[in-house]
Short mmCIF file of C-alpha atoms in Angstrom, two decimals:
data_model
loop_
_atom_site.label_atom_id
_atom_site.label_comp_id
_atom_site.label_asym_id
_atom_site.label_seq_id
_atom_site.Cartn_x
_atom_site.Cartn_y
_atom_site.Cartn_z
CA ASP A 1 7.35 -8.63 -13.97
CA GLN A 2 7.63 -6.02 -11.22
CA GLN A 3 6.60 -2.56 -12.40
CA VAL A 4 7.99 -0.92 -9.24
CA LYS A 5 11.34 -2.10 -7.93
CA GLN A 6 13.19 -1.40 -4.73
CA ASN A 7 16.45 -3.23 -5.22
CA SER A 8 17.78 -2.81 -1.69
CA PRO A 9 15.89 -5.09 0.71
CA SER A 10 17.58 -3.43 3.67
CA LEU A 11 19.64 -0.39 4.62
CA SER A 12 21.45 0.54 7.83
CA VAL A 13 22.36 4.13 8.63
CA GLN A 14 23.88 5.86 11.64
CA GLU A 15 21.65 8.27 13.56
CA GLY A 16 22.07 11.83 12.29
CA ARG A 17 23.29 10.79 8.86
CA ILE A 18 21.35 10.79 5.58
CA SER A 19 19.22 7.83 4.53
CA ILE A 20 18.68 7.39 0.79
CA LEU A 21 16.07 4.91 -0.37
CA ASN A 22 15.77 4.18 -4.07
CA CYS A 23 12.93 3.10 -6.32
CA ASP A 24 12.78 2.33 -10.04
CA TYR A 25 9.73 1.86 -12.22
CA THR A 26 9.11 0.54 -15.69
CA ASN A 27 5.67 1.82 -16.66
CA SER A 28 5.90 5.18 -18.43
CA MET A 29 2.20 5.78 -17.73
CA PHE A 30 2.91 6.28 -14.03
CA ASP A 31 2.39 9.93 -13.13
CA TYR A 32 2.11 9.98 -9.37
CA PHE A 33 4.45 8.50 -6.82
CA LEU A 34 4.21 7.99 -3.10
CA TRP A 35 6.31 6.77 -0.22
CA TYR A 36 4.80 4.88 2.71
CA LYS A 37 6.36 3.86 6.00
CA LYS A 38 5.31 0.69 7.79
CA TYR A 39 5.94 -0.42 11.35
CA PRO A 40 5.40 -4.08 12.35
CA ALA A 41 1.76 -5.11 12.89
CA GLU A 42 0.51 -1.76 11.54
CA GLY A 43 -0.76 -0.66 8.16
CA PRO A 44 1.42 1.54 5.93
CA THR A 45 1.41 5.25 6.73
CA PHE A 46 1.62 7.87 4.01
CA LEU A 47 4.86 9.83 4.10
CA ILE A 48 5.29 12.00 1.02
CA SER A 49 4.22 12.13 -2.64
CA ILE A 50 5.32 13.67 -5.91
CA SER A 51 3.64 14.12 -9.26
CA SER A 52 5.46 13.84 -12.55
CA ILE A 53 5.30 17.58 -13.21
CA LYS A 54 7.79 18.12 -10.38
CA ASP A 55 11.26 16.77 -9.77
CA LYS A 56 11.44 17.44 -6.04
CA ASN A 57 9.11 17.62 -3.10
CA GLU A 58 10.17 18.39 0.43
CA ASP A 59 8.41 17.94 3.76
CA GLY A 60 10.52 18.53 6.83
CA ARG A 61 13.25 15.92 7.05
CA PHE A 62 11.86 14.04 4.02
CA THR A 63 12.60 14.90 0.39
CA VAL A 64 11.56 12.91 -2.65
CA PHE A 65 13.40 13.33 -5.94
CA LEU A 66 11.98 12.19 -9.28
CA ASN A 67 14.03 11.59 -12.43
CA LYS A 68 11.36 10.81 -15.00
CA SER A 69 13.76 10.16 -17.88
CA ALA A 70 15.54 7.52 -15.79
CA LYS A 71 12.27 6.27 -14.29
CA HIS A 72 13.86 6.61 -10.88
CA LEU A 73 12.87 8.20 -7.62
CA SER A 74 14.55 8.43 -4.26
CA LEU A 75 13.60 9.34 -0.72
CA HIS A 76 16.10 11.26 1.39
CA ILE A 77 15.77 11.43 5.16
CA VAL A 78 17.97 14.00 6.85
CA PRO A 79 18.88 13.69 9.66
CA SER A 80 17.92 10.08 10.24
CA GLN A 81 16.46 9.21 13.63
CA PRO A 82 16.01 5.82 15.35
CA GLY A 83 12.21 6.26 15.06
CA ASP A 84 12.62 6.21 11.28
CA SER A 85 13.47 2.51 11.48
CA ALA A 86 10.69 0.84 9.48
CA VAL A 87 9.93 -0.68 6.10
CA TYR A 88 9.55 1.92 3.35
CA PHE A 89 7.39 1.24 0.31
CA CYS A 90 7.49 3.14 -2.95
CA ALA A 91 4.17 3.19 -4.86
CA ALA A 92 3.12 4.51 -8.25
CA SER A 93 -0.08 5.24 -10.09
CA ASP A 94 -1.36 6.71 -13.31
CA ASN A 95 -3.23 9.99 -12.93
CA TYR A 96 -6.50 8.25 -12.27
CA GLY A 97 -5.13 7.04 -8.96
CA GLN A 98 -7.38 4.04 -8.70
CA ASN A 99 -4.75 1.36 -9.00
CA PHE A 100 -1.56 1.79 -7.02
CA VAL A 101 1.45 -0.46 -7.65
CA PHE A 102 3.76 -0.95 -4.69
CA GLY A 103 7.41 -1.97 -4.60
CA PRO A 104 8.58 -4.80 -2.32
CA GLY A 105 9.89 -2.42 0.33
CA THR A 106 13.23 -1.51 1.91
CA ARG A 107 13.83 -2.11 5.61
CA LEU A 108 15.64 0.88 7.10
CA SER A 109 17.49 0.53 10.38
CA VAL A 110 18.78 3.71 11.98
CA LEU A 111 21.42 2.87 14.53
CA PRO A 112 21.82 5.07 17.63
CA GLY B 1 -10.74 10.29 15.60
CA ALA B 2 -11.01 6.66 14.59
CA GLY B 3 -8.85 5.46 11.77
CA VAL B 4 -9.47 2.54 9.44
CA SER B 5 -10.26 -0.61 11.37
CA GLN B 6 -10.24 -4.20 10.17
CA SER B 7 -11.56 -7.38 11.70
CA PRO B 8 -10.62 -9.98 12.52
CA ARG B 9 -6.95 -9.12 12.99
CA TYR B 10 -5.99 -12.78 12.58
CA LYS B 11 -7.81 -15.62 10.90
CA VAL B 12 -6.84 -19.25 10.59
CA ALA B 13 -8.86 -21.21 8.06
CA LYS B 14 -8.78 -24.78 6.86
CA ARG B 15 -8.30 -25.22 3.14
CA GLY B 16 -11.67 -25.10 1.43
CA GLN B 17 -13.31 -22.95 4.10
CA ASP B 18 -14.96 -19.63 3.23
CA VAL B 19 -13.79 -16.48 5.04
CA ALA B 20 -15.10 -12.91 5.31
CA LEU B 21 -12.86 -9.99 6.17
CA ARG B 22 -14.33 -6.69 7.30
CA CYS B 23 -13.13 -3.13 6.78
CA ASP B 24 -14.51 -0.04 8.51
CA PRO B 25 -13.12 3.00 6.67
CA ILE B 26 -12.82 6.47 8.09
CA SER B 27 -16.31 7.98 8.26
CA GLY B 28 -17.15 9.99 5.16
CA HIS B 29 -14.35 8.60 3.03
CA VAL B 30 -15.51 8.04 -0.53
CA SER B 31 -12.76 5.76 -1.79
CA LEU B 32 -11.96 2.33 -0.42
CA PHE B 33 -9.19 -0.01 -1.54
CA TRP B 34 -8.33 -3.63 -0.76
CA TYR B 35 -4.77 -4.93 -1.04
CA GLN B 36 -3.13 -8.32 -0.54
CA GLN B 37 0.35 -8.38 0.95
CA ALA B 38 2.33 -11.60 0.78
CA LEU B 39 5.25 -12.14 3.15
CA GLY B 40 8.23 -9.98 2.19
CA GLN B 41 6.34 -8.21 -0.59
CA GLY B 42 4.60 -4.90 -1.01
CA PRO B 43 0.82 -4.60 -1.01
CA GLU B 44 -0.84 -5.70 -4.25
CA PHE B 45 -4.00 -3.97 -5.42
CA LEU B 46 -7.14 -6.08 -5.38
CA THR B 47 -10.12 -3.79 -5.87
CA TYR B 48 -11.39 -0.22 -5.56
CA PHE B 49 -14.75 1.23 -4.51
CA GLN B 50 -16.07 4.72 -4.98
CA ASN B 51 -18.93 4.85 -2.48
CA GLU B 52 -20.90 1.64 -3.13
CA ALA B 53 -19.71 1.24 -6.72
CA GLN B 54 -16.91 -1.22 -7.40
CA LEU B 55 -15.05 0.62 -10.14
CA ASP B 56 -12.02 -1.61 -10.47
CA LYS B 57 -11.70 -5.26 -9.57
CA SER B 58 -8.85 -6.06 -11.91
CA GLY B 59 -6.58 -7.20 -9.08
CA LEU B 60 -8.83 -9.94 -7.70
CA PRO B 61 -6.81 -13.12 -8.33
CA SER B 62 -9.73 -15.44 -9.06
CA ASP B 63 -13.49 -15.69 -8.99
CA ARG B 64 -13.16 -17.09 -5.47
CA PHE B 65 -12.56 -13.50 -4.32
CA PHE B 66 -15.52 -11.20 -3.95
CA ALA B 67 -15.80 -7.74 -2.39
CA GLU B 68 -18.77 -5.56 -1.60
CA ARG B 69 -19.56 -2.21 -0.05
CA PRO B 70 -23.36 -2.13 -0.22
CA GLU B 71 -24.02 1.13 1.65
CA GLY B 72 -20.86 2.95 0.70
CA SER B 73 -19.21 2.60 4.09
CA VAL B 74 -18.24 -0.81 5.55
CA SER B 75 -16.72 -3.24 3.07
CA THR B 76 -16.34 -7.01 3.17
CA LEU B 77 -13.83 -9.09 1.26
CA LYS B 78 -14.98 -12.67 0.92
CA ILE B 79 -12.77 -15.56 -0.13
CA GLN B 80 -14.51 -18.79 -1.03
CA ARG B 81 -12.91 -22.24 -0.86
CA THR B 82 -9.67 -20.84 0.54
CA GLN B 83 -6.36 -22.21 -0.74
CA GLN B 84 -2.94 -22.14 0.90
CA GLU B 85 -1.75 -19.51 -1.58
CA ASP B 86 -4.40 -17.15 -0.18
CA SER B 87 -2.36 -16.86 3.03
CA ALA B 88 -1.36 -13.20 3.28
CA VAL B 89 -2.14 -9.95 5.05
CA TYR B 90 -5.21 -8.25 3.61
CA LEU B 91 -5.06 -4.49 3.90
CA CYS B 92 -7.89 -2.03 3.53
CA ALA B 93 -7.34 1.67 2.85
CA SER B 94 -9.68 4.63 2.47
CA SER B 95 -9.30 8.14 1.13
CA LEU B 96 -11.49 11.19 1.42
CA ARG B 97 -12.32 11.88 -2.20
CA ALA B 98 -12.80 9.93 -5.37
CA GLY B 99 -9.98 9.01 -7.70
CA GLY B 100 -7.49 7.92 -5.08
CA LEU B 101 -4.82 10.54 -5.58
CA GLU B 102 -5.72 11.61 -2.09
CA THR B 103 -3.76 10.25 0.83
CA GLN B 104 -4.76 6.67 1.52
CA TYR B 105 -5.19 5.73 5.17
CA PHE B 106 -4.50 2.08 5.84
CA GLY B 107 -5.96 -0.22 8.43
CA PRO B 108 -3.75 -2.63 10.41
CA GLY B 109 -4.66 -5.53 8.15
CA THR B 110 -6.08 -9.01 8.63
CA ARG B 111 -3.49 -11.78 8.65
CA LEU B 112 -5.01 -14.87 7.02
CA LEU B 113 -3.38 -18.25 7.37
CA VAL B 114 -4.84 -21.13 5.37
CA LEU B 115 -3.81 -24.57 6.56
#
């Protein structure tokens, strides 16, 4: 049973528009959430994180929103750029941070 | 500024063969993680080291999998008597401090194919 779900395997967005990637989790013990970006033949690269004491964290074009009651988080990219085209993984951990659970990923394509 | 490196990048093994995968973390990083990523899936946690101590090995799928980090730097993931279901990308990540809530820096992975 997947503890972290990303129900959209793929997403296509026009350059300059907003990309919204969604993630749902089932384990109420998760307290810390991260988003990673992955290009082909490379390892995942950390993008942005949020802890459960916050409901929003912003870093440049990237904003992560957390709705703890719904066990849902989302990543917003505004404006989207062609270089954002990659697979995005949502990951979650309890506050010990030793065991991260990843979702299956969403492939984002930003069309010029 | 070297990042996390892994070798070999690709490995083809015959079923039943033993393999060893190497991870060189960023110098000075305390925490080291191994993940297994099957095709079309996200990385799955295998094991965690804090320096040379293996604090969590709950993700290792069987006793054929063994990991070590004897001097608290380089780590090796060994798979004995490989099976076809072991085919995956094996990712290593390191982070500066203990606990893992630090940013994890991933290597490029080793793609293992068991025939």
